[in-house]
CSV table of N, CA and C in Angstrom, one decimal:
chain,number,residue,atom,x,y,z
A,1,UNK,N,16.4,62.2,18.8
A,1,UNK,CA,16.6,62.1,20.3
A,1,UNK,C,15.2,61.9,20.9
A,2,UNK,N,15.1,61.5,22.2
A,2,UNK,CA,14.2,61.5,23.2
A,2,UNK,C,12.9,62.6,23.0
A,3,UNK,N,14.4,63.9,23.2
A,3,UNK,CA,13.2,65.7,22.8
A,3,UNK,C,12.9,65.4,21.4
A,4,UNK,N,13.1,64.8,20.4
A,4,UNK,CA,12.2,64.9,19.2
A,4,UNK,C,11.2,64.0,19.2
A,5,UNK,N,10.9,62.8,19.7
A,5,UNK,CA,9.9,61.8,20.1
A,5,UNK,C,8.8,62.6,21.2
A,6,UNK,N,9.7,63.7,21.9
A,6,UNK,CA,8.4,63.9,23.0
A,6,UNK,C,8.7,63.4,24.1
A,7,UNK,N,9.7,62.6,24.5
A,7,UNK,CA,9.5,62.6,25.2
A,7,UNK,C,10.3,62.9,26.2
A,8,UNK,N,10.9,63.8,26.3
A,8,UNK,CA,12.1,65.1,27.0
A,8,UNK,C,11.8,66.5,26.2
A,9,UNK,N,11.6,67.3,27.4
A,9,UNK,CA,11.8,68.6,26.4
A,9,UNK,C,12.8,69.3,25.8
A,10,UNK,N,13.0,69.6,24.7
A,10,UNK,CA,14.1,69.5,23.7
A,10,UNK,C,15.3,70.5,24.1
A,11,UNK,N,14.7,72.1,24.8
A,11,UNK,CA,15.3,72.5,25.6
A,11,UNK,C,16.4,72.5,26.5
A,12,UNK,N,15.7,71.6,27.6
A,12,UNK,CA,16.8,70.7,28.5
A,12,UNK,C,17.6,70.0,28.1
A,13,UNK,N,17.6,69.1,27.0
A,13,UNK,CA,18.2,68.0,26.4
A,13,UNK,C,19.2,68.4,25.8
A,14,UNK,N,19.0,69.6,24.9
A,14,UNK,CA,20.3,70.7,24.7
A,14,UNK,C,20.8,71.1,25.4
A,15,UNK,N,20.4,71.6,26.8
A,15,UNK,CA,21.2,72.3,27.7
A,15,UNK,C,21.7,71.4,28.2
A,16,UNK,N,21.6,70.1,28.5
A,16,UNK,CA,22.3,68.7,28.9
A,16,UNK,C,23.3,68.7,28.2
A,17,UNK,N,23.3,68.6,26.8
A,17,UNK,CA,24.3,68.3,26.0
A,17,UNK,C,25.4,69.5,25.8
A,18,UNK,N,24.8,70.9,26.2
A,18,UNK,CA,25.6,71.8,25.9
A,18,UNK,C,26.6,72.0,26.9
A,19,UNK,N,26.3,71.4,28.3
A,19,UNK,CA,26.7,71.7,29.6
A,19,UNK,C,28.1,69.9,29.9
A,20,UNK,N,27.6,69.3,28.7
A,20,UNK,CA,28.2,68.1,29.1
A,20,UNK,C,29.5,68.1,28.5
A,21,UNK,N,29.0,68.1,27.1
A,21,UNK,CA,30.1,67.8,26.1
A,21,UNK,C,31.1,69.3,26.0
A,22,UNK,N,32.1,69.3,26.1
A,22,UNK,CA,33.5,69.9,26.0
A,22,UNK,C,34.2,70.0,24.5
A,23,UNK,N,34.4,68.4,24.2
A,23,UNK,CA,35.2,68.6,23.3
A,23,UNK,C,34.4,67.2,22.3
A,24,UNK,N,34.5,67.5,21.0
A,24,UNK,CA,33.9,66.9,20.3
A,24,UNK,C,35.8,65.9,19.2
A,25,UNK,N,35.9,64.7,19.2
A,25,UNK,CA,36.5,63.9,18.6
A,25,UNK,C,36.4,63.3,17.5
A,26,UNK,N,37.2,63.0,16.3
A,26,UNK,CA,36.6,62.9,14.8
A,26,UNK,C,36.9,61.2,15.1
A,27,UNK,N,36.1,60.3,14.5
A,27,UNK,CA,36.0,59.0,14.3
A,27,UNK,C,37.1,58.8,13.4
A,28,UNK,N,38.1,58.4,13.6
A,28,UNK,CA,39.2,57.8,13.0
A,28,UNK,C,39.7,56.9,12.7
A,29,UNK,N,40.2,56.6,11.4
A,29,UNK,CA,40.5,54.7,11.2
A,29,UNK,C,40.8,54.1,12.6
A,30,UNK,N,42.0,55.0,13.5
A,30,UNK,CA,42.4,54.4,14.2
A,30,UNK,C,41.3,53.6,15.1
A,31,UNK,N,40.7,55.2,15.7
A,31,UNK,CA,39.1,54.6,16.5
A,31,UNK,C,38.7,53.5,15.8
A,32,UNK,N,38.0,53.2,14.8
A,32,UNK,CA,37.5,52.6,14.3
A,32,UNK,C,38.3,51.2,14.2
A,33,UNK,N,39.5,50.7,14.2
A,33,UNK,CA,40.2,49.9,14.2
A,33,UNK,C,40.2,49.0,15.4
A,34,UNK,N,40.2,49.9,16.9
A,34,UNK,CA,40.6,50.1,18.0
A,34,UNK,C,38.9,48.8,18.8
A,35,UNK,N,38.0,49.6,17.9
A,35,UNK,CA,36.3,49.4,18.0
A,35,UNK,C,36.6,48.2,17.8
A,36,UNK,N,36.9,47.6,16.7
A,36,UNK,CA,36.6,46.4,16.0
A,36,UNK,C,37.1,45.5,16.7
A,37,UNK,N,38.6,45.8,17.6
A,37,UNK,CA,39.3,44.9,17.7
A,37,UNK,C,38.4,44.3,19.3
A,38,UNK,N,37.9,45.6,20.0
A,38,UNK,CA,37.5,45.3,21.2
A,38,UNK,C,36.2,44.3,20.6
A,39,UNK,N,35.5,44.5,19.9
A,39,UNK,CA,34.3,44.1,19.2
A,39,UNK,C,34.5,42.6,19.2
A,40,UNK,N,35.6,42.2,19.0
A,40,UNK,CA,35.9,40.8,18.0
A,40,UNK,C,36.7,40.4,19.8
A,41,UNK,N,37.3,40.8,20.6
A,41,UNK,CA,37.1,40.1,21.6
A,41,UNK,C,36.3,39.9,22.5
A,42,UNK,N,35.3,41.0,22.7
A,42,UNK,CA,34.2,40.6,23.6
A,42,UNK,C,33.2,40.8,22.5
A,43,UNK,N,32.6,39.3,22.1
A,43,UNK,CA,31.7,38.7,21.1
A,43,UNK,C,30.0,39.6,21.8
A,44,UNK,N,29.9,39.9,22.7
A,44,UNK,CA,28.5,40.7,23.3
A,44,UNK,C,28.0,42.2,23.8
A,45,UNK,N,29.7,42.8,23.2
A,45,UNK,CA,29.9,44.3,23.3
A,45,UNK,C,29.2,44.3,21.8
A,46,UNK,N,28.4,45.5,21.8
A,46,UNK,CA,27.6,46.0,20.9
A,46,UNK,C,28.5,47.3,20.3
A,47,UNK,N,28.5,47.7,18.6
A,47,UNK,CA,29.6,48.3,18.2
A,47,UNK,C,29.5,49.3,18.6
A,48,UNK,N,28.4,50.1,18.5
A,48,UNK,CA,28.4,51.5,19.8
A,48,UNK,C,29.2,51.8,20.8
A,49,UNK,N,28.5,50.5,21.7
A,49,UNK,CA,29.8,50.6,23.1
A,49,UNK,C,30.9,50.2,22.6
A,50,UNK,N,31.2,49.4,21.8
A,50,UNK,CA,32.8,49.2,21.4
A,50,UNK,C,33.5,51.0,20.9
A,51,UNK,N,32.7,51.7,20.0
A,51,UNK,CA,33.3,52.9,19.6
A,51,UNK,C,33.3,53.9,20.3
A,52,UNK,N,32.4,53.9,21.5
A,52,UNK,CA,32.3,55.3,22.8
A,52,UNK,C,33.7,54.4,23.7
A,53,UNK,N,33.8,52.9,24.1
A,53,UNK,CA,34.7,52.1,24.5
A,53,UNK,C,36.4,53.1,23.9
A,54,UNK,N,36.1,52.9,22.4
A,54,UNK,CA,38.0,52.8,21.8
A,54,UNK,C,38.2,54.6,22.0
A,55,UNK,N,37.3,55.2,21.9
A,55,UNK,CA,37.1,56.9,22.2
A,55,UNK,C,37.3,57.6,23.1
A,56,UNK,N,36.8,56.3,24.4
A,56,UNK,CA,37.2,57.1,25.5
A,56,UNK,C,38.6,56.7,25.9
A,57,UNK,N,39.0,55.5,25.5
A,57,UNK,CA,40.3,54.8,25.7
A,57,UNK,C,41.4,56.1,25.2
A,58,UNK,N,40.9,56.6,24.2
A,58,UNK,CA,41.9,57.2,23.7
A,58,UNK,C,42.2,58.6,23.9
A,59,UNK,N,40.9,59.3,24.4
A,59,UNK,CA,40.6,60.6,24.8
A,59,UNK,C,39.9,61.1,26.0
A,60,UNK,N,39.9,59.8,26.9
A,60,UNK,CA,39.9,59.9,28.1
A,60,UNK,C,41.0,59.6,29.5
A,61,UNK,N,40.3,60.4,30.7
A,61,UNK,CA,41.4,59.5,31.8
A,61,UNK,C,40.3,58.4,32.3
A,62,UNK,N,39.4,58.4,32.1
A,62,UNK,CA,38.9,57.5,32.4
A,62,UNK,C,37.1,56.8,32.0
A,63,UNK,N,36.6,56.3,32.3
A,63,UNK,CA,35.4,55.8,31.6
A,63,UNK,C,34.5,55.8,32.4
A,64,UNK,N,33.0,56.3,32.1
A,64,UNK,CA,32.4,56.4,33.4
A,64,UNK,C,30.8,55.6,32.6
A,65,UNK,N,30.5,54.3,33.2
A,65,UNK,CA,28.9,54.2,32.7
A,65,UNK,C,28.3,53.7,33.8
A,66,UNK,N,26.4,53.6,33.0
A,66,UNK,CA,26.2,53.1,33.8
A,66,UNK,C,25.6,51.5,33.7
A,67,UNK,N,25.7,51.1,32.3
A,67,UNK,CA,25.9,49.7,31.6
A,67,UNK,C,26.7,48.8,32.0
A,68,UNK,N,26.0,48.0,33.5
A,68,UNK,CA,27.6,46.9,33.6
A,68,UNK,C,27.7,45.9,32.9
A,69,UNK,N,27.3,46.0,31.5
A,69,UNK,CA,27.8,44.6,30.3
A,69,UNK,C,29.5,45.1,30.2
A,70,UNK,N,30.1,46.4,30.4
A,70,UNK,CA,30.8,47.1,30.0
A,70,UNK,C,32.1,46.8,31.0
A,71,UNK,N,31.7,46.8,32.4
A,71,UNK,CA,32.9,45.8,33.5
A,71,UNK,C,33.5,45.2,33.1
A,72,UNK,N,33.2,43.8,32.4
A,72,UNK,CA,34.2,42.7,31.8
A,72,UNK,C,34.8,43.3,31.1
A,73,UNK,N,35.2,44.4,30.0
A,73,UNK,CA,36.2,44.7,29.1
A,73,UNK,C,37.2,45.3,30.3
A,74,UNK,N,38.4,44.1,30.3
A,74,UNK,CA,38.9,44.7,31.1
A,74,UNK,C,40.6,45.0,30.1
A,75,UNK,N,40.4,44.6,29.3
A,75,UNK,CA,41.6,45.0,28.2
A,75,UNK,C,41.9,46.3,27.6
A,76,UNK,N,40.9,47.6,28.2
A,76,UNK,CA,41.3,49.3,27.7
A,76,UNK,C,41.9,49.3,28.7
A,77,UNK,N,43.2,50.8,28.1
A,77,UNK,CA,44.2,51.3,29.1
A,77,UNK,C,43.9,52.1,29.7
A,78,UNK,N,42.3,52.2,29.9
A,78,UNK,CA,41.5,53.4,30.5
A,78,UNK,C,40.6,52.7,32.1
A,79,UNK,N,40.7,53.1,33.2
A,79,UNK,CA,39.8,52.4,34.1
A,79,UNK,C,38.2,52.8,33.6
A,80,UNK,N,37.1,51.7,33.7
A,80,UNK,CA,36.0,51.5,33.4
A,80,UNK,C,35.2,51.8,35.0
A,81,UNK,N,34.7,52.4,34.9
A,81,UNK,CA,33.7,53.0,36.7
A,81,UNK,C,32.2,52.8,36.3
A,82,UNK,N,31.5,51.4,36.4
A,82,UNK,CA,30.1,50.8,36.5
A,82,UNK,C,29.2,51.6,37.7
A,83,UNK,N,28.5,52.9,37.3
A,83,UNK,CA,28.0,53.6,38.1
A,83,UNK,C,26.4,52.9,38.7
């Protein structure tokens, strides 16, 4: 991470993540399935955002970034909010 480079204090960066994250979800064929397929139709989604993409589709109400490469997928059953 950032706080092991130095350049965030490692501290905060936990307390960020301690304060953010709720519930932790296991990568599953399906995810993984779900990734690929978004992957293979938008040829410029990178597989990261395809797998946080099929993750949140599936374990969220909705999607929040701040990456607008991510607007065009308009094929998840989850709304996408380009902050």
């Amino acid at each position: 991470t950032g706080a092991r480079l130095g350049h965030h204090d490692e501290q905060v960066v936990r307390g960020f993540f301690r304060d953010l994250v709720s519930t932790i979800v296991p990568f599953t064929v399906d995810l993984a399935e779900r990734a690929a397929e978004l992957r293979a139709r938008h040829r410029t989604l990178r597989l990261p955002d395809a797998i946080v993409l099929a993750t949140g589709e599936r374990h969220a109400d909705s999607i929040v970034t701040a990456d607008d490469r991510w607007g065009p997928v308009g094929d998840l059953q989850r709304p996408i909010t380009v902050i």
